[in-house]
Short mmCIF file of C-alpha atoms and ligand atoms in Angstrom, two decimals:
data_model
loop_
_atom_site.label_atom_id
_atom_site.label_comp_id
_atom_site.label_asym_id
_atom_site.label_seq_id
_atom_site.Cartn_x
_atom_site.Cartn_y
_atom_site.Cartn_z
CA MET A 1 -2.51 18.04 17.07
CA THR A 2 -3.76 15.32 19.32
CA ALA A 3 -7.19 16.10 20.68
CA PHE A 4 -6.75 14.02 23.81
CA ARG A 5 -4.73 14.37 26.97
CA THR A 6 -1.74 12.12 27.49
CA LEU A 7 0.48 11.28 30.45
CA ASP A 8 2.41 14.46 29.57
CA ASP A 9 -0.58 16.44 30.80
CA LEU A 10 -0.64 14.83 34.24
CA GLY A 11 0.58 17.05 37.02
CA ASP A 12 2.14 15.66 40.17
CA VAL A 13 0.65 12.20 40.66
CA ARG A 14 2.58 11.23 43.76
CA GLY A 15 0.28 9.29 46.10
CA LYS A 16 -2.66 9.56 43.72
CA VAL A 17 -4.62 6.49 42.69
CA ALA A 18 -4.55 5.79 38.94
CA LEU A 19 -7.00 3.47 37.21
CA LEU A 20 -5.04 2.19 34.23
CA ARG A 21 -7.18 0.31 31.70
CA VAL A 22 -4.93 -2.11 29.84
CA ASP A 23 -5.36 -5.11 27.55
CA LEU A 24 -4.46 -8.22 29.55
CA ASN A 25 -6.69 -10.56 27.61
CA LEU A 26 -3.69 -12.82 27.11
CA PRO A 27 -3.78 -16.05 25.13
CA MET A 28 -3.41 -19.09 27.43
CA GLN A 29 -2.83 -22.76 26.89
CA ASP A 30 -2.88 -25.37 29.67
CA GLY A 31 -2.84 -22.65 32.30
CA HIS A 32 0.15 -20.85 30.83
CA VAL A 33 0.29 -17.50 29.08
CA THR A 34 1.55 -18.12 25.52
CA ASP A 35 2.10 -14.55 24.31
CA VAL A 36 2.95 -11.44 26.33
CA THR A 37 2.84 -8.87 23.49
CA ARG A 38 -0.03 -7.05 25.19
CA VAL A 39 1.86 -6.79 28.46
CA THR A 40 4.89 -5.40 26.68
CA ALA A 41 2.62 -2.81 25.07
CA ALA A 42 1.18 -1.75 28.44
CA MET A 43 4.49 -1.70 30.26
CA PRO A 44 5.62 1.86 29.45
CA SER A 45 2.45 3.38 30.94
CA ILE A 46 2.52 1.09 33.99
CA LEU A 47 6.10 1.92 34.83
CA GLU A 48 5.84 5.61 34.00
CA LEU A 49 2.91 6.03 36.40
CA ALA A 50 4.48 3.90 39.11
CA ASP A 51 7.83 5.67 38.82
CA ALA A 52 6.05 9.01 39.10
CA GLY A 53 4.73 7.81 42.47
CA ALA A 54 1.14 7.01 41.57
CA LYS A 55 -0.64 4.02 43.10
CA VAL A 56 -1.37 2.14 39.91
CA LEU A 57 -4.47 -0.04 39.60
CA LEU A 58 -4.49 -2.26 36.54
CA LEU A 59 -7.97 -2.67 35.13
CA ALA A 60 -8.71 -5.26 32.44
CA HIS A 61 -11.11 -7.88 31.18
CA PHE A 62 -10.20 -11.49 30.59
CA GLY A 63 -12.25 -13.89 28.47
CA ARG A 64 -16.04 -13.79 28.33
CA PRO A 65 -17.40 -14.55 31.81
CA LYS A 66 -20.67 -12.72 30.97
CA GLY A 67 -21.17 -10.89 34.24
CA GLN A 68 -20.33 -13.73 36.64
CA ARG A 69 -17.31 -14.85 38.62
CA HIS A 70 -15.49 -17.79 37.03
CA SER A 71 -12.33 -19.04 38.71
CA THR A 72 -11.02 -20.06 35.26
CA MET A 73 -11.19 -16.43 34.13
CA SER A 74 -9.75 -14.65 37.16
CA LEU A 75 -7.24 -12.02 36.16
CA SER A 76 -5.00 -13.47 38.88
CA LEU A 77 -4.15 -16.17 36.33
CA VAL A 78 -2.07 -13.68 34.35
CA GLN A 79 -0.59 -11.87 37.38
CA GLY A 80 2.65 -13.88 37.33
CA ALA A 81 3.20 -13.31 33.61
CA VAL A 82 2.65 -9.58 34.00
CA GLU A 83 5.01 -9.41 36.99
CA GLN A 84 7.67 -11.22 35.02
CA VAL A 85 7.43 -8.88 32.02
CA ILE A 86 7.37 -5.63 33.98
CA GLY A 87 9.84 -6.78 36.63
CA ARG A 88 7.72 -5.55 39.55
CA GLU A 89 5.52 -7.18 42.13
CA ILE A 90 1.79 -6.70 41.82
CA MET A 91 -0.84 -6.91 44.56
CA PHE A 92 -3.89 -8.78 43.33
CA ILE A 93 -7.22 -7.37 44.51
CA PRO A 94 -10.18 -9.77 43.93
CA GLU A 95 -12.70 -6.94 43.44
CA VAL A 96 -13.00 -3.83 41.25
CA ALA A 97 -15.03 -1.64 43.61
CA GLY A 98 -16.48 -1.52 47.09
CA GLU A 99 -15.16 -1.84 50.64
CA VAL A 100 -12.73 -4.72 50.10
CA ALA A 101 -11.19 -2.97 47.10
CA ALA A 102 -11.00 0.33 49.00
CA GLN A 103 -9.19 -1.33 51.91
CA ALA A 104 -6.71 -3.08 49.65
CA ILE A 105 -6.04 0.11 47.71
CA GLY A 106 -5.47 1.85 51.05
CA ILE A 107 -2.52 -0.45 51.69
CA LEU A 108 -0.73 0.55 48.46
CA ARG A 109 2.16 2.95 48.79
CA PRO A 110 3.19 5.47 46.11
CA GLY A 111 4.75 3.53 43.23
CA ASP A 112 2.96 0.27 44.09
CA ILE A 113 1.00 -1.62 41.48
CA GLY A 114 -2.29 -3.37 42.13
CA MET A 115 -4.36 -5.53 39.80
CA LEU A 116 -8.13 -5.47 40.07
CA GLU A 117 -10.23 -8.51 39.20
CA ASN A 118 -11.61 -9.22 35.71
CA THR A 119 -13.98 -6.33 35.01
CA ARG A 120 -16.36 -8.61 33.11
CA PHE A 121 -17.19 -10.56 36.29
CA TRP A 122 -19.71 -7.75 36.85
CA PRO A 123 -22.64 -7.20 34.47
CA GLY A 124 -22.18 -3.44 34.85
CA GLU A 125 -19.00 -3.59 32.77
CA GLU A 126 -20.52 -4.49 29.41
CA LYS A 127 -23.73 -2.57 30.24
CA ASN A 128 -21.65 0.53 30.98
CA ASP A 129 -23.82 0.90 34.10
CA PRO A 130 -23.37 4.39 35.60
CA ASP A 131 -23.57 3.03 39.18
CA PHE A 132 -20.82 0.52 38.43
CA VAL A 133 -18.72 3.25 36.82
CA ARG A 134 -19.15 5.52 39.86
CA ALA A 135 -18.32 2.68 42.26
CA ILE A 136 -15.01 1.99 40.49
CA ALA A 137 -14.20 5.68 40.18
CA ALA A 138 -14.86 6.26 43.90
CA ASN A 139 -11.55 4.62 44.82
CA ALA A 140 -9.40 6.54 42.32
CA ASP A 141 -8.16 10.01 41.37
CA PHE A 142 -7.76 9.68 37.61
CA TYR A 143 -8.20 7.30 34.68
CA VAL A 144 -5.74 6.31 31.97
CA ASN A 145 -6.91 4.27 28.98
CA ASP A 146 -4.13 2.28 27.35
CA ALA A 147 -6.31 -0.37 25.70
CA PHE A 148 -6.97 0.73 22.13
CA SER A 149 -7.94 -2.87 21.33
CA ALA A 150 -11.02 -2.51 23.56
CA ALA A 151 -11.86 1.05 22.45
CA HIS A 152 -14.56 -0.07 20.00
CA ARG A 153 -16.66 -1.12 22.99
CA ALA A 154 -18.52 1.38 25.13
CA HIS A 155 -18.04 -0.48 28.39
CA ALA A 156 -17.69 0.90 31.92
CA THR A 157 -13.91 0.64 32.02
CA THR A 158 -13.28 1.45 28.34
CA GLU A 159 -15.63 4.42 28.04
CA GLY A 160 -17.71 5.18 31.12
CA LEU A 161 -14.83 6.02 33.45
CA ALA A 162 -13.57 8.72 31.07
CA HIS A 163 -16.71 10.73 31.82
CA VAL A 164 -16.41 10.72 35.61
CA LEU A 165 -12.66 11.00 36.20
CA PRO A 166 -9.93 13.14 34.63
CA ALA A 167 -9.05 10.94 31.62
CA TYR A 168 -5.79 10.45 29.74
CA ALA A 169 -4.50 8.29 26.90
CA GLY A 170 -1.73 5.93 27.95
CA ARG A 171 1.46 5.60 25.91
CA ALA A 172 0.31 2.61 23.83
CA MET A 173 -3.05 4.27 23.12
CA GLN A 174 -1.25 7.49 22.21
CA ALA A 175 1.14 5.71 19.82
CA GLU A 176 -1.74 3.86 18.17
CA LEU A 177 -3.84 7.00 17.71
CA GLU A 178 -0.91 8.97 16.36
CA ALA A 179 -0.05 6.21 13.88
CA LEU A 180 -3.64 5.86 12.72
CA GLU A 181 -4.00 9.62 12.34
CA LYS A 182 -0.89 9.65 10.14
CA ALA A 183 -2.25 6.79 8.05
CA LEU A 184 -5.82 7.84 7.33
CA GLY A 185 -6.60 11.02 9.27
CA THR A 186 -4.23 13.52 7.71
CA PRO A 187 -1.92 11.29 5.64
CA GLU A 188 0.82 12.36 3.29
CA GLN A 189 -0.42 11.67 -0.23
CA PRO A 190 -0.63 9.61 -2.36
CA VAL A 191 -2.15 6.96 -0.11
CA ALA A 192 -2.46 3.26 -0.95
CA ALA A 193 -4.51 0.65 0.85
CA VAL A 194 -4.06 -3.09 0.57
CA VAL A 195 -7.19 -5.00 1.47
CA GLY A 196 -7.03 -8.77 1.28
CA GLY A 197 -8.23 -11.77 3.20
CA ALA A 198 -10.84 -14.36 2.59
CA LYS A 199 -14.16 -12.61 2.10
CA VAL A 200 -15.58 -9.35 0.80
CA SER A 201 -18.59 -9.71 3.11
CA SER A 202 -16.43 -9.29 6.22
CA LYS A 203 -14.86 -6.09 4.91
CA LEU A 204 -17.58 -4.28 2.97
CA ASP A 205 -17.54 -1.25 5.23
CA VAL A 206 -13.74 -1.10 5.07
CA LEU A 207 -13.85 -1.02 1.27
CA ARG A 208 -16.64 1.56 1.18
CA HIS A 209 -14.75 3.83 3.55
CA LEU A 210 -11.38 3.46 1.84
CA VAL A 211 -12.51 4.33 -1.68
CA GLY A 212 -13.23 7.84 -0.49
CA LYS A 213 -9.93 8.11 1.38
CA VAL A 214 -7.14 6.58 -0.69
CA ASP A 215 -5.66 7.06 -4.15
CA HIS A 216 -4.95 3.37 -4.74
CA LEU A 217 -7.04 0.49 -3.49
CA ILE A 218 -5.19 -2.79 -3.92
CA ILE A 219 -7.54 -5.75 -3.59
CA GLY A 220 -6.08 -9.21 -3.09
CA GLY A 221 -6.89 -12.51 -1.41
CA GLY A 222 -10.19 -14.27 -1.79
CA MET A 223 -11.95 -10.92 -1.99
CA ALA A 224 -10.25 -10.12 -5.29
CA ASN A 225 -12.07 -13.13 -6.78
CA THR A 226 -15.45 -11.57 -6.03
CA PHE A 227 -14.37 -8.34 -7.74
CA LEU A 228 -12.94 -10.21 -10.73
CA ALA A 229 -16.14 -12.23 -11.06
CA ALA A 230 -18.15 -9.00 -10.93
CA ARG A 231 -16.10 -7.83 -13.90
CA GLY A 232 -17.05 -10.95 -15.83
CA VAL A 233 -13.93 -13.02 -15.16
CA ASP A 234 -14.52 -16.76 -14.73
CA VAL A 235 -12.80 -17.58 -11.43
CA GLY A 236 -13.39 -21.35 -11.63
CA LYS A 237 -13.88 -22.91 -8.21
CA SER A 238 -12.11 -20.10 -6.35
CA LEU A 239 -13.47 -18.85 -3.06
CA CYS A 240 -15.91 -16.24 -4.37
CA GLU A 241 -19.05 -14.52 -3.19
CA HIS A 242 -20.96 -14.39 -6.47
CA GLU A 243 -24.01 -12.92 -4.76
CA LEU A 244 -21.96 -9.81 -3.96
CA ALA A 245 -21.23 -8.97 -7.61
CA GLY A 246 -23.54 -5.96 -7.49
CA THR A 247 -21.92 -4.69 -4.30
CA ALA A 248 -18.44 -5.10 -5.76
CA THR A 249 -19.49 -3.19 -8.88
CA ALA A 250 -20.94 -0.41 -6.74
CA ILE A 251 -17.67 -0.15 -4.82
CA MET A 252 -15.69 0.06 -8.07
CA ASP A 253 -18.06 2.76 -9.35
CA ALA A 254 -17.69 4.71 -6.11
CA ALA A 255 -13.92 4.43 -6.45
CA ASP A 256 -14.08 5.78 -10.00
CA ALA A 257 -16.18 8.71 -8.89
CA ALA A 258 -13.75 9.46 -6.04
CA GLY A 259 -10.64 9.25 -8.23
CA CYS A 260 -9.43 6.09 -6.49
CA THR A 261 -7.71 3.50 -8.69
CA VAL A 262 -8.75 -0.07 -7.89
CA HIS A 263 -6.00 -2.60 -8.53
CA LEU A 264 -7.05 -6.19 -9.18
CA PRO A 265 -4.52 -8.89 -10.08
CA TYR A 266 -4.10 -9.64 -13.78
CA ASP A 267 -2.03 -12.75 -13.19
CA VAL A 268 -2.75 -15.26 -10.46
CA VAL A 269 -1.48 -18.50 -8.95
CA VAL A 270 -4.01 -21.30 -9.34
CA ALA A 271 -4.27 -24.97 -8.39
CA LYS A 272 -6.82 -27.76 -8.65
CA GLU A 273 -6.47 -28.74 -5.00
CA PHE A 274 -5.68 -26.71 -1.93
CA ALA A 275 -2.49 -28.19 -0.47
CA ALA A 276 1.16 -27.25 -0.07
CA ASN A 277 2.99 -27.25 -3.42
CA PRO A 278 0.22 -29.07 -5.32
CA PRO A 279 1.38 -30.62 -8.61
CA SER A 280 -1.46 -28.85 -10.47
CA MET A 281 -0.22 -25.41 -9.44
CA ARG A 282 0.47 -22.87 -12.18
CA VAL A 283 0.60 -19.14 -12.85
CA CYS A 284 -1.82 -17.75 -15.42
CA ASN A 285 -3.64 -14.68 -16.61
CA VAL A 286 -6.93 -14.10 -14.76
CA HIS A 287 -8.80 -14.82 -17.99
CA GLU A 288 -7.27 -18.30 -18.24
CA VAL A 289 -8.47 -19.85 -14.98
CA ALA A 290 -10.00 -23.26 -15.75
CA ALA A 291 -13.34 -24.36 -14.35
CA ASP A 292 -11.68 -26.86 -11.97
CA GLU A 293 -9.00 -24.45 -10.72
CA MET A 294 -8.98 -22.02 -7.81
CA ILE A 295 -7.06 -18.79 -7.36
CA LEU A 296 -4.87 -19.00 -4.27
CA ASP A 297 -2.49 -16.08 -4.67
CA VAL A 298 -1.76 -12.94 -6.68
CA GLY A 299 0.68 -13.58 -9.53
CA PRO A 300 4.30 -12.37 -9.75
CA GLN A 301 3.72 -9.79 -12.51
CA ALA A 302 0.88 -8.17 -10.61
CA VAL A 303 3.02 -8.07 -7.47
CA GLU A 304 5.78 -6.30 -9.34
CA ALA A 305 3.31 -3.73 -10.68
CA LEU A 306 1.92 -3.24 -7.15
CA GLY A 307 5.43 -2.64 -5.89
CA ASP A 308 5.74 0.15 -8.48
CA VAL A 309 2.50 1.64 -7.19
CA LEU A 310 3.85 1.63 -3.63
CA LYS A 311 7.00 3.42 -4.81
CA THR A 312 4.84 6.36 -5.91
CA CYS A 313 3.00 6.49 -2.59
CA ARG A 314 3.82 8.16 0.72
CA THR A 315 1.36 6.30 2.92
CA LEU A 316 0.15 2.69 3.07
CA VAL A 317 -2.58 1.04 5.12
CA TRP A 318 -2.70 -2.76 4.97
CA ASN A 319 -5.28 -5.24 6.15
CA GLY A 320 -5.57 -8.76 4.83
CA PRO A 321 -3.09 -11.11 3.12
CA LEU A 322 -2.95 -11.27 -0.70
CA GLY A 323 -3.18 -15.05 -0.80
CA ALA A 324 -3.69 -18.18 1.25
CA PHE A 325 -0.39 -17.40 2.95
CA GLU A 326 -0.52 -20.18 5.55
CA THR A 327 0.16 -22.73 2.79
CA THR A 328 3.34 -22.63 0.68
CA PRO A 329 3.88 -21.24 -1.86
CA PHE A 330 0.67 -19.17 -1.70
CA ASP A 331 2.43 -16.80 0.68
CA ALA A 332 4.67 -15.53 -2.15
CA ALA A 333 2.75 -12.39 -3.16
CA THR A 334 2.08 -11.32 0.43
CA VAL A 335 5.71 -11.86 1.38
CA ALA A 336 7.07 -10.03 -1.69
CA LEU A 337 4.80 -6.99 -1.37
CA ALA A 338 5.30 -6.85 2.42
CA ARG A 339 9.06 -6.80 1.94
CA MET A 340 8.79 -4.02 -0.63
CA ALA A 341 6.64 -1.98 1.73
CA ALA A 342 9.07 -2.66 4.57
CA ALA A 343 12.04 -1.54 2.47
CA LEU A 344 10.30 1.68 1.39
CA SER A 345 9.34 2.36 5.01
CA LYS A 346 12.88 1.79 6.18
CA GLU A 347 14.16 4.20 3.51
CA GLY A 348 11.70 6.76 4.83
CA SER A 349 9.66 7.20 1.65
CA LEU A 350 6.58 5.39 2.99
CA THR A 351 4.58 5.55 6.21
CA SER A 352 3.11 2.07 6.57
CA VAL A 353 0.45 0.95 9.01
CA ALA A 354 -0.89 -2.59 9.13
CA GLY A 355 -3.34 -4.46 11.30
CA GLY A 356 -5.47 -7.59 11.51
CA GLY A 357 -4.80 -10.95 13.14
CA ASP A 358 -3.79 -12.83 10.00
CA THR A 359 -2.12 -9.77 8.50
CA VAL A 360 0.21 -9.39 11.46
CA ALA A 361 1.00 -13.12 11.30
CA ALA A 362 1.71 -12.81 7.56
CA LEU A 363 3.97 -9.77 7.99
CA ASN A 364 5.87 -11.52 10.77
CA HIS A 365 6.20 -14.57 8.53
CA ALA A 366 7.65 -12.28 5.82
CA GLY A 367 10.11 -10.80 8.31
CA ALA A 368 8.67 -7.41 7.35
CA ALA A 369 6.78 -6.36 10.48
CA SER A 370 9.63 -4.62 12.27
CA ASP A 371 10.26 -2.24 9.36
CA PHE A 372 6.62 -1.19 9.06
CA SER A 373 6.02 2.22 10.63
CA TYR A 374 3.31 0.83 12.88
CA ILE A 375 1.71 -2.57 13.39
CA SER A 376 -1.63 -2.61 15.17
CA THR A 377 -2.48 -5.71 17.15
CA ALA A 378 -5.93 -4.39 17.98
CA GLY A 379 -8.07 -6.67 15.79
CA GLY A 380 -11.71 -5.56 15.98
CA ALA A 381 -10.90 -1.98 16.98
CA PHE A 382 -8.44 -1.66 14.09
CA LEU A 383 -11.03 -2.89 11.59
CA GLU A 384 -13.69 -0.52 12.94
CA TRP A 385 -11.20 2.30 12.58
CA MET A 386 -10.58 1.19 8.96
CA GLU A 387 -14.34 1.36 8.49
CA GLY A 388 -14.20 5.02 9.50
CA LYS A 389 -16.24 4.43 12.65
CA GLU A 390 -15.83 6.53 15.74
CA LEU A 391 -14.51 4.36 18.57
CA PRO A 392 -16.39 5.16 21.80
CA GLY A 393 -13.34 4.63 24.00
CA VAL A 394 -11.36 7.12 21.91
CA ALA A 395 -14.21 9.61 21.56
CA ALA A 396 -14.59 9.70 25.35
CA LEU A 397 -10.92 10.63 25.71
CA GLU A 398 -11.28 13.41 23.16
CA GLU A 399 -14.10 15.23 24.95
P1 ADP B 401 -7.08 -10.42 8.96
O1 ADP B 401 -7.19 -11.42 10.08
O2 ADP B 401 -5.70 -9.86 8.83
O3 ADP B 401 -8.14 -9.34 9.02
P2 ADP B 401 -8.61 -12.09 7.17
O4 ADP B 401 -9.04 -12.93 8.33
O5 ADP B 401 -9.62 -11.22 6.54
O6 ADP B 401 -7.32 -11.23 7.57
O7 ADP B 401 -8.07 -13.02 6.00
C1 ADP B 401 -7.06 -13.97 6.16
C2 ADP B 401 -7.42 -15.27 5.48
O8 ADP B 401 -7.70 -15.12 4.11
C3 ADP B 401 -6.27 -16.22 5.57
O9 ADP B 401 -6.66 -17.34 6.34
C4 ADP B 401 -5.98 -16.60 4.12
O10 ADP B 401 -5.66 -17.97 3.96
C5 ADP B 401 -7.29 -16.30 3.44
N1 ADP B 401 -7.10 -16.10 2.00
C6 ADP B 401 -6.38 -15.16 1.38
N2 ADP B 401 -6.40 -15.32 0.06
C7 ADP B 401 -7.18 -16.39 -0.20
C8 ADP B 401 -7.60 -17.05 -1.40
N3 ADP B 401 -7.23 -16.63 -2.62
N4 ADP B 401 -8.41 -18.13 -1.26
C9 ADP B 401 -8.78 -18.55 -0.05
N5 ADP B 401 -8.43 -17.97 1.12
C10 ADP B 401 -7.63 -16.90 1.04
MG1 MG B 402 -8.51 -13.12 10.37
#
């Protein structure tokens, strides 16, 4: 039911030049790559194409050089890390198009892997300049996009190339799109969504989209405070966007009209100061928060009730932690609910998809990530998908 072509649809690629757009925007510290998750994600497509005899050209951006060459942002800085993960040698090519690139590509043999320079060294990348797109395409036979995390941008190498070359989704892109389709496209019902995190304002469009899509909307984190306040609860000195009370009410009304149950915590963990294990910490009903207290986590009774909700559901989408999980013990609700979701997923009764920088960190911290059905590391693209937006990089593959 996928509306895009995958590597399964490629014919004989032996000797053909593949442009493989991947996410190699790797985190670095003191000149060293600190996390190779993105390389691991890209590896299946890289090796599959190389082993099929294609000449594979890795295409990626790195940092924000804003259309100029910067030696500190050359993609050659991650070449060694990529070689180590995939266990193959890579030829670095300090261009993305033109004569020099064409000559270097001419040296590649079937099965060889080349790495083109940081696409954002050229202003045509972010401008999606048709001339730039054609210049890159001129040296290749087909295009594979394996960078879902960059698919919310209509750039030359994330979108433009798909219009001028035969275009395919890579294996990581395919897995992501299939997981997301199962979660919100045509999910098994009932569907629950957990939305947490610090602020309502950063996730308004997510909430608006989800109320029309899910049966249960579980709101936690700092954003729950704004909803509680909108319902007349005194949240003390909790993180709260009081000016968004009207918006929160409108979202709850829209949920009602759509038959979506909004779950807000009825017990919470509060403290007078934000620190690890503060002496003032206590659990109370949401109506008992004192003026000098702040809500830092969802309470244990609410978590238990939320676990019961998940047991009735077949699908779960999760973005945002339920509490200030970086500080103990305000990780308790997130950890407990994550473990319940993981157990239900492992049993096979729940399809669970989660994404978001802090969410992934929290699920890893809970030891729950590996039992989730799918964890998206895509950040911005994942959130835009949760907002119901069409991602240009995906749309271009679907044409
Ligand atoms: P993600 O990166 O997964 O999209 P967010 O960035 O939206 O998630 O939210 C994560 C942040 O929300 C965390 O830093 C967490 O400490 C904070 N947070 C969650 N609950 C609260 C709360 N009750 N009060 C203050 N901050 C909170
Ligand atoms: Mg975050």
